[in-house]
Coordinates of C-alpha atoms and ligand atoms in Angstrom, one line a residue:
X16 CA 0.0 0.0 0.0
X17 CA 1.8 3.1 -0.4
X18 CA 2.3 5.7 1.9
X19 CA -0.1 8.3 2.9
X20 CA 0.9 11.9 3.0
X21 CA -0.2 14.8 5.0
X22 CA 0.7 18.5 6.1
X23 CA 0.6 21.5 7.5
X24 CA 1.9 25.0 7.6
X25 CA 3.9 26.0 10.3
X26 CA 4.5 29.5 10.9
X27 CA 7.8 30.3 13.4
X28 CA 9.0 33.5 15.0
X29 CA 12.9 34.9 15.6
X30 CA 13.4 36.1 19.3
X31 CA 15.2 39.3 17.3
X32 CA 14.3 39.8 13.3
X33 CA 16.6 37.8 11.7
X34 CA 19.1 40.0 9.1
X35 CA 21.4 39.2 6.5
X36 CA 23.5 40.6 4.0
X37 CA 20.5 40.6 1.3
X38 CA 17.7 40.9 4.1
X39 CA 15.4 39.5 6.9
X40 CA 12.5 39.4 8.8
X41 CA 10.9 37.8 11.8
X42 CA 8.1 35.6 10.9
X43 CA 9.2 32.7 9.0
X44 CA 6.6 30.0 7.5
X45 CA 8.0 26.3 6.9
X46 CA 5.6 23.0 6.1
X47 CA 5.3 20.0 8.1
X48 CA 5.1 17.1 6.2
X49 CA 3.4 13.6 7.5
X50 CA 3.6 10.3 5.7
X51 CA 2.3 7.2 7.2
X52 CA 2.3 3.5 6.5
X53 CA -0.5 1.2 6.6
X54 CA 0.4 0.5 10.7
X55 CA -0.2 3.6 11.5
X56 CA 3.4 4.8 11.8
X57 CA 4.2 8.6 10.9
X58 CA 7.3 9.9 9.1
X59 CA 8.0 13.6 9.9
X60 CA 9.7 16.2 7.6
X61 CA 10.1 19.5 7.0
X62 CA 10.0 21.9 4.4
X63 CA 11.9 25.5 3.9
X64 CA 10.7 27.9 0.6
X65 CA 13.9 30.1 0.4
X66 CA 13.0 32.4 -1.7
X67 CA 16.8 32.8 -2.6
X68 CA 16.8 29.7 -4.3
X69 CA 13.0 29.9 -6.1
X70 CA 10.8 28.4 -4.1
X71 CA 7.5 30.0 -2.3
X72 CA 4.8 28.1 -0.1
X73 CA 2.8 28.0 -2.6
X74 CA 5.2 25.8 -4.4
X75 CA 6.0 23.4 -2.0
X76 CA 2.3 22.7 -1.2
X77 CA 1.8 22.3 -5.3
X78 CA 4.8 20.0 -5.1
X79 CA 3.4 18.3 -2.4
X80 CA -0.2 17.8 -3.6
X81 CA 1.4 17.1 -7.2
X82 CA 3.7 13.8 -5.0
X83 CA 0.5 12.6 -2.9
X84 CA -0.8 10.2 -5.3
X85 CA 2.7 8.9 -6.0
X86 CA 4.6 8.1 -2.8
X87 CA 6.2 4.8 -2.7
X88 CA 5.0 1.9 -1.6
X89 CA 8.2 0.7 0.2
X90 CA 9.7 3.2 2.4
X91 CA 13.0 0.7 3.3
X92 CA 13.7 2.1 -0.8
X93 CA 14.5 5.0 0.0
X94 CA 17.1 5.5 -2.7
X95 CA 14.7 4.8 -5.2
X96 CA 12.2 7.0 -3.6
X97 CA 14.9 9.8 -3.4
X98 CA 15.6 9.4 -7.5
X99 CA 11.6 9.2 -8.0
X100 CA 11.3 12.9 -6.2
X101 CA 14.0 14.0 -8.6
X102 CA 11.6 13.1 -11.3
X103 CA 8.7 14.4 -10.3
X104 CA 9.7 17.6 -8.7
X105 CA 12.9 18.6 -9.6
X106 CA 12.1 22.4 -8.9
X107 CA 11.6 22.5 -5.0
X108 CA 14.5 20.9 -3.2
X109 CA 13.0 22.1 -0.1
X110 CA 9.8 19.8 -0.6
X111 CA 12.1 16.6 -1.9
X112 CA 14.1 17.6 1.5
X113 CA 10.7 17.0 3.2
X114 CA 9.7 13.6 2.0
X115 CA 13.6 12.3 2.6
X116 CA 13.3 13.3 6.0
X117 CA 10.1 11.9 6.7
X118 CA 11.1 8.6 5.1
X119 CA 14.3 8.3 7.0
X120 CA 12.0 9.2 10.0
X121 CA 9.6 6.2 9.5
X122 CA 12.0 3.5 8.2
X123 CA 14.0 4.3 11.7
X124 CA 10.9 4.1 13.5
X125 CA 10.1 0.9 11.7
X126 CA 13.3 -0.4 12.6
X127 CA 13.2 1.0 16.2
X128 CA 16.5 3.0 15.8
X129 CA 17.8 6.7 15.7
X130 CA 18.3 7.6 11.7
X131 CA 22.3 8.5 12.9
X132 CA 22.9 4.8 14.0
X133 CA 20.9 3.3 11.1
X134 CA 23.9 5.3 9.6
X135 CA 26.5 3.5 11.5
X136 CA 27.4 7.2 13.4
X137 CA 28.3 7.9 16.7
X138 CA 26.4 10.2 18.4
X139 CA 29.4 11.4 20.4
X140 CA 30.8 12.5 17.5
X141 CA 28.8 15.2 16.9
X142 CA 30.6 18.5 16.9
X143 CA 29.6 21.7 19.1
X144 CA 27.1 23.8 16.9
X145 CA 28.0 27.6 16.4
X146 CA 24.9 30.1 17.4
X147 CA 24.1 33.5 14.8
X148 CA 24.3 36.6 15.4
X149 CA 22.3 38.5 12.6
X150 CA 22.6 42.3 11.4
X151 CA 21.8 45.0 13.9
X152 CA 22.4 48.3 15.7
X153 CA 25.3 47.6 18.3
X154 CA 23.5 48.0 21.1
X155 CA 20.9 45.3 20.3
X156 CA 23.7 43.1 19.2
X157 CA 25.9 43.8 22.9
X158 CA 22.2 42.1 23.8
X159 CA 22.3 38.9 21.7
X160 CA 26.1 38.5 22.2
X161 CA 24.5 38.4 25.9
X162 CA 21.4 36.2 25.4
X163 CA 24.2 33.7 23.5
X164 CA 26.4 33.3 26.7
X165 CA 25.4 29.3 26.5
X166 CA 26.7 29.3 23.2
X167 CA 30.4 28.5 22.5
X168 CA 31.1 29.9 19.3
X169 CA 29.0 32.9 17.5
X170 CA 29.1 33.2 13.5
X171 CA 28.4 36.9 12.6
X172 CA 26.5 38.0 9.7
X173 CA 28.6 40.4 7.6
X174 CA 28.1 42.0 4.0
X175 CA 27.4 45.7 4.9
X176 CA 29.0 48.9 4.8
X177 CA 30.0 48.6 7.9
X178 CA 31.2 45.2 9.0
X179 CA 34.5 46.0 10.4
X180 CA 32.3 48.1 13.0
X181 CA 30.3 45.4 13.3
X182 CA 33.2 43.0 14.3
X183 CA 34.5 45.3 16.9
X184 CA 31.1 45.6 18.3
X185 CA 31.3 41.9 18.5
X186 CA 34.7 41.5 19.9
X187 CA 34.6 44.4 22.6
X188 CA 31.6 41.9 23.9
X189 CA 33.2 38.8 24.0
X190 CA 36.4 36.7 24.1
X191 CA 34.2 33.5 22.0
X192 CA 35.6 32.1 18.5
X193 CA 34.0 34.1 15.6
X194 CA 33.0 33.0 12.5
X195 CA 31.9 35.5 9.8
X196 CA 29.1 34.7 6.9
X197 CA 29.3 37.2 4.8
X198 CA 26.5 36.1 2.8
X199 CA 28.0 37.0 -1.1
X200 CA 27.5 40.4 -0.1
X201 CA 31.3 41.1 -0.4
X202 CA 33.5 41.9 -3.7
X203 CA 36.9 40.4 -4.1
X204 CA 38.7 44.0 -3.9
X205 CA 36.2 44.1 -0.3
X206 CA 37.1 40.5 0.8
X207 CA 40.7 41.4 0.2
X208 CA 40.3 44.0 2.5
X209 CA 38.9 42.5 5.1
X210 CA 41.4 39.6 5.6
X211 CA 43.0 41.1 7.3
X212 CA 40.4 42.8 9.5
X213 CA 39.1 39.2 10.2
X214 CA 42.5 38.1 11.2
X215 CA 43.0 41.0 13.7
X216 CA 39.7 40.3 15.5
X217 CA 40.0 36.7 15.4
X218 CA 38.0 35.1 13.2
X219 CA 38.2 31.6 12.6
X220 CA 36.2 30.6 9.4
X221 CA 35.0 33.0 6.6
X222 CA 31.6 31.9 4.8
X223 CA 30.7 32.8 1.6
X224 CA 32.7 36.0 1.1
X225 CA 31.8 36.4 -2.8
X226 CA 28.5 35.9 -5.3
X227 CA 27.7 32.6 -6.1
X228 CA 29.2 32.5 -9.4
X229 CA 32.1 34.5 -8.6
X230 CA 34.6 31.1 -8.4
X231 CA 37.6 32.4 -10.1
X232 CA 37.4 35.8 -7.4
X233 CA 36.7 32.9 -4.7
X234 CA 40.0 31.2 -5.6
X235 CA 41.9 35.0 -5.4
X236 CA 40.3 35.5 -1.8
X237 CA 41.2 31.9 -0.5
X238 CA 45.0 31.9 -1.5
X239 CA 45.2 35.3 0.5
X240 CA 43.4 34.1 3.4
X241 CA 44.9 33.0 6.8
X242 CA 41.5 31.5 7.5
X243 CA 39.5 28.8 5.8
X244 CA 36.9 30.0 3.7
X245 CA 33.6 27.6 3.3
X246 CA 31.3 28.4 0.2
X247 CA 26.9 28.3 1.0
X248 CA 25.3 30.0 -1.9
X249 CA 27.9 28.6 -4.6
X250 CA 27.4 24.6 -3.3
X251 CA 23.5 23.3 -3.5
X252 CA 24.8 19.3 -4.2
X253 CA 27.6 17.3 -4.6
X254 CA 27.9 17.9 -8.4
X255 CA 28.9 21.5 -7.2
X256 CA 32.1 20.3 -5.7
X257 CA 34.6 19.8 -7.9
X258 CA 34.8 22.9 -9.5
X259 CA 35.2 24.7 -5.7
X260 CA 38.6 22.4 -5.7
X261 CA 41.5 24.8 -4.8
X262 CA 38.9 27.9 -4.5
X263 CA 37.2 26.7 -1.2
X264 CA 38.7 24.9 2.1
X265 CA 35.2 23.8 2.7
X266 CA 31.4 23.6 1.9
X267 CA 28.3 24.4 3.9
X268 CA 25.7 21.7 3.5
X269 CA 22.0 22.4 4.2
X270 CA 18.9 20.3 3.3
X271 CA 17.1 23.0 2.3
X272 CA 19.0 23.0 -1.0
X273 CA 20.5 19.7 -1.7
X274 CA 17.0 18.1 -1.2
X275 CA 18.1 14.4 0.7
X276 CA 19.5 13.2 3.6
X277 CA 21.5 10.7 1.1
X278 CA 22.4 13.4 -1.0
X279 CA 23.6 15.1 2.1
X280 CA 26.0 12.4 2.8
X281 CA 27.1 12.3 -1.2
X282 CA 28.3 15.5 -0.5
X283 CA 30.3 14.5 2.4
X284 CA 31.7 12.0 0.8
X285 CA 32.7 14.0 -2.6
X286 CA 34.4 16.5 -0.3
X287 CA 36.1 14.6 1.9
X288 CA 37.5 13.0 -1.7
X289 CA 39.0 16.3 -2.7
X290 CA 40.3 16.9 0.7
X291 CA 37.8 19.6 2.0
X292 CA 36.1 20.5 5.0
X293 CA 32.2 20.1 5.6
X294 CA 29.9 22.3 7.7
X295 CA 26.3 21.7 8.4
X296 CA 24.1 24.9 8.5
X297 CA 20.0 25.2 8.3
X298 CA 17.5 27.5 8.0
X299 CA 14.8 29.1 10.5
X300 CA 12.8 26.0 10.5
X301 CA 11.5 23.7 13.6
X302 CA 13.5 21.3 15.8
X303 CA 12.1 18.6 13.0
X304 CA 14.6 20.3 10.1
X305 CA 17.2 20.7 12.2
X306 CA 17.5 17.5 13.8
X307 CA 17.4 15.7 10.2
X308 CA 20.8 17.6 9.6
X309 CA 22.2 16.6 12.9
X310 CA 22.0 13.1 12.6
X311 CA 24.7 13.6 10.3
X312 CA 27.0 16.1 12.1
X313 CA 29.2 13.2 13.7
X314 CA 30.7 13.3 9.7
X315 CA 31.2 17.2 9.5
X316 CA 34.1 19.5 10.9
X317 CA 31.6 22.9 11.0
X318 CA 28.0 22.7 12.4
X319 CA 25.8 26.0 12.5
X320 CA 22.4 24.5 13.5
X321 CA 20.5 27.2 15.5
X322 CA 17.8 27.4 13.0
X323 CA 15.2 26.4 15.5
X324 CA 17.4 27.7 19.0
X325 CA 16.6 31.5 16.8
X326 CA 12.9 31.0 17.5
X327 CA 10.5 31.7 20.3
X328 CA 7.7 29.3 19.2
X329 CA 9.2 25.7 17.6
X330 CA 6.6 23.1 18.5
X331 CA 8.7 20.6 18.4
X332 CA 11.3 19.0 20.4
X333 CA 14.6 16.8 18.8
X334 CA 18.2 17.6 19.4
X335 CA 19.3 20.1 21.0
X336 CA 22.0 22.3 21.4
X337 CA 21.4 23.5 24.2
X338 CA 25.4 25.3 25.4
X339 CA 26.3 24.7 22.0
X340 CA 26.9 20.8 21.8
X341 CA 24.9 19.0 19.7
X342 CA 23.0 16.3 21.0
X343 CA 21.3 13.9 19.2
X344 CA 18.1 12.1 20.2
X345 CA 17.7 8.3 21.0
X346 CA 14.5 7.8 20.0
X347 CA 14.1 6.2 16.5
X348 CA 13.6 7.2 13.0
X349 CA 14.2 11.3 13.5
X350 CA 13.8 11.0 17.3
X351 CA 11.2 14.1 17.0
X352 CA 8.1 15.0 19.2
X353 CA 5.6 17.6 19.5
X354 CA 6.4 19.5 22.9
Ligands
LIG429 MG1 25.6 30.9 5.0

């Protein structure tokens, strides 16, 4: 029989409105996705329009009424299932991201264990995530240095006119490890000039410094830089990574836009073939989103998964990372629960 698919728009608030180099907001709005078997068992996912990379609400629930009819009969497939979203809706990553979580979710349920050891992972691998600080006047951004004191490591939004202001704001505050996303809202000549700056207040990993396409200017900033320099917007999936070899130290993975779990790990594995690093990072989306990436931190160097910690109102409950480790749930398939 196949599977049965429900859901359900969710609609999440940021503590602070969440700003970036090309934006922000506060309300966010993200789809729940339910598929059940014959026995009654759910699968959960999740589902994140970025407008950045096409997609709207409206698409993912067209995608998602579009797929109903034509889930798969055997979730244990989930391979095949995976190439058969490809197929049928190769526009909205963020929906095909949905139904791979929700599989992984009720074949681990199924099977009675957590998705990361149906994976082979150990949990205690998983690396301390870091916790955002977005764009803002300083004295609301002294605050949220203040509200992170849990969190380890901060990663700073930069891409402005006046970043290096912005770092020092950040640094007179605290003594934590800083890692800047600049969110391709630099130049080269601009990212050039700001190596240094970084360097001074002790920045530790530089994200996305250039446009997306802007590969050969990538290459320029990463033989000057001191610090590794991850790419976001310029690696969607693993077919992405081999021209970023010797322009990048590192990708940043996130479900939103490669569209699997399994493609998730194809990427790891095509960049730990060319020597690279691997970060996880998310979106603002619920506990369910982000602890689908987390089961597969214990692979990455970089995690940056405080999509849901952001928000004042996530209904549900998964891992956590709570003082900046990630912990991953026990319970099986996703390991995720309504609060
Ligand atoms: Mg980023």
């Amino acid at each position: 029989m196949p599977l049965r698919l429900a859901f359900d728009v969710v609609t999440l608030h940021t503590r602070h409105p969440f700003i970036i180099a090309r934006g922000g907001r506060s309300e966010y709005q993200v789809v729940w996705v339910r598929v059940s078997d014959g026995d009654g068992t759910e699968g959960w996912g999740e589902a994140y329009p970025s407008s950045y990379y096409g997609e709207s609400l409206e698409g993912v629930q067209a995608a998602l009424t579009r797929v109903a009819a034509k889930l798969p009969d055997d979730p244990f497939d989930l391979d095949g299932a995976e190439r058969r979203l490809v197929q049928l809706i190769p526009e909205s990553a963020a929906t095909r991201a949905a139904l791979s979580e929700a599989y992984h979710d009720l074949v681990g349920k199924r099977l009675g264990v957590p998705v990361w050891k149906l994976w082979g992972l150990n949990a205690k691998d998983a690396p301390q995530s870091s916790f955002t600080i977005g764009i803002d006047e300083p004295e609301k951004m002294r605050q949220k240095v203040a509200e992170a004191a849990a969190y380890p490591v901060l990663k700073i939004k930069l891409g402005t006119e006046r970043d290096e202001a912005i770092l020092k704001t950040i640094r007179d505050a605290t003594d934590k490890p800083i890692r800047v996303d600049a969110n391709a809202g630099w130049d080269q000549a601009k990212a050039l000039r700001m190596l240094p700056i970084l360097k001074d207040y002790g920045v530790e990993l530089l994200e996305q410094p250039l446009p997306p396409a802007d590969l050969d200017g990538l290459g320029v900033v990463r033989a000057a830089s001191d610090i590794p320099v991850v790419v976001d917007e310029s690696c969607l999936v693993a077919t992405d990574i081999p021209k970023l070899v010797g322009k990048a130290d590192g990708i940043n993975i996130k479900l939103a836009k490669c569209g699997s779990l399994r493609e998730a790990l194809r990427m790891i594995a095509t960049a730990r073939a060319h020597g690279m690093k691997v970060m996880v990072g998310c979106m603002i989306e619920t506990s369910i989103a982000i602890t689908a990436a987390a089961h597969f931190t214990p692979l990455v160097d970089f995690a940056d998964l405080d999509g849901a910690a952001l928000t004042v109102d996530d209904p549900f409950a998964g891992a956590s990372i709570d003082g900046g480790q990630i912990r991953l749930p026990d319970g099986p398939g996703l390991g995720v629960r309504r609060k």
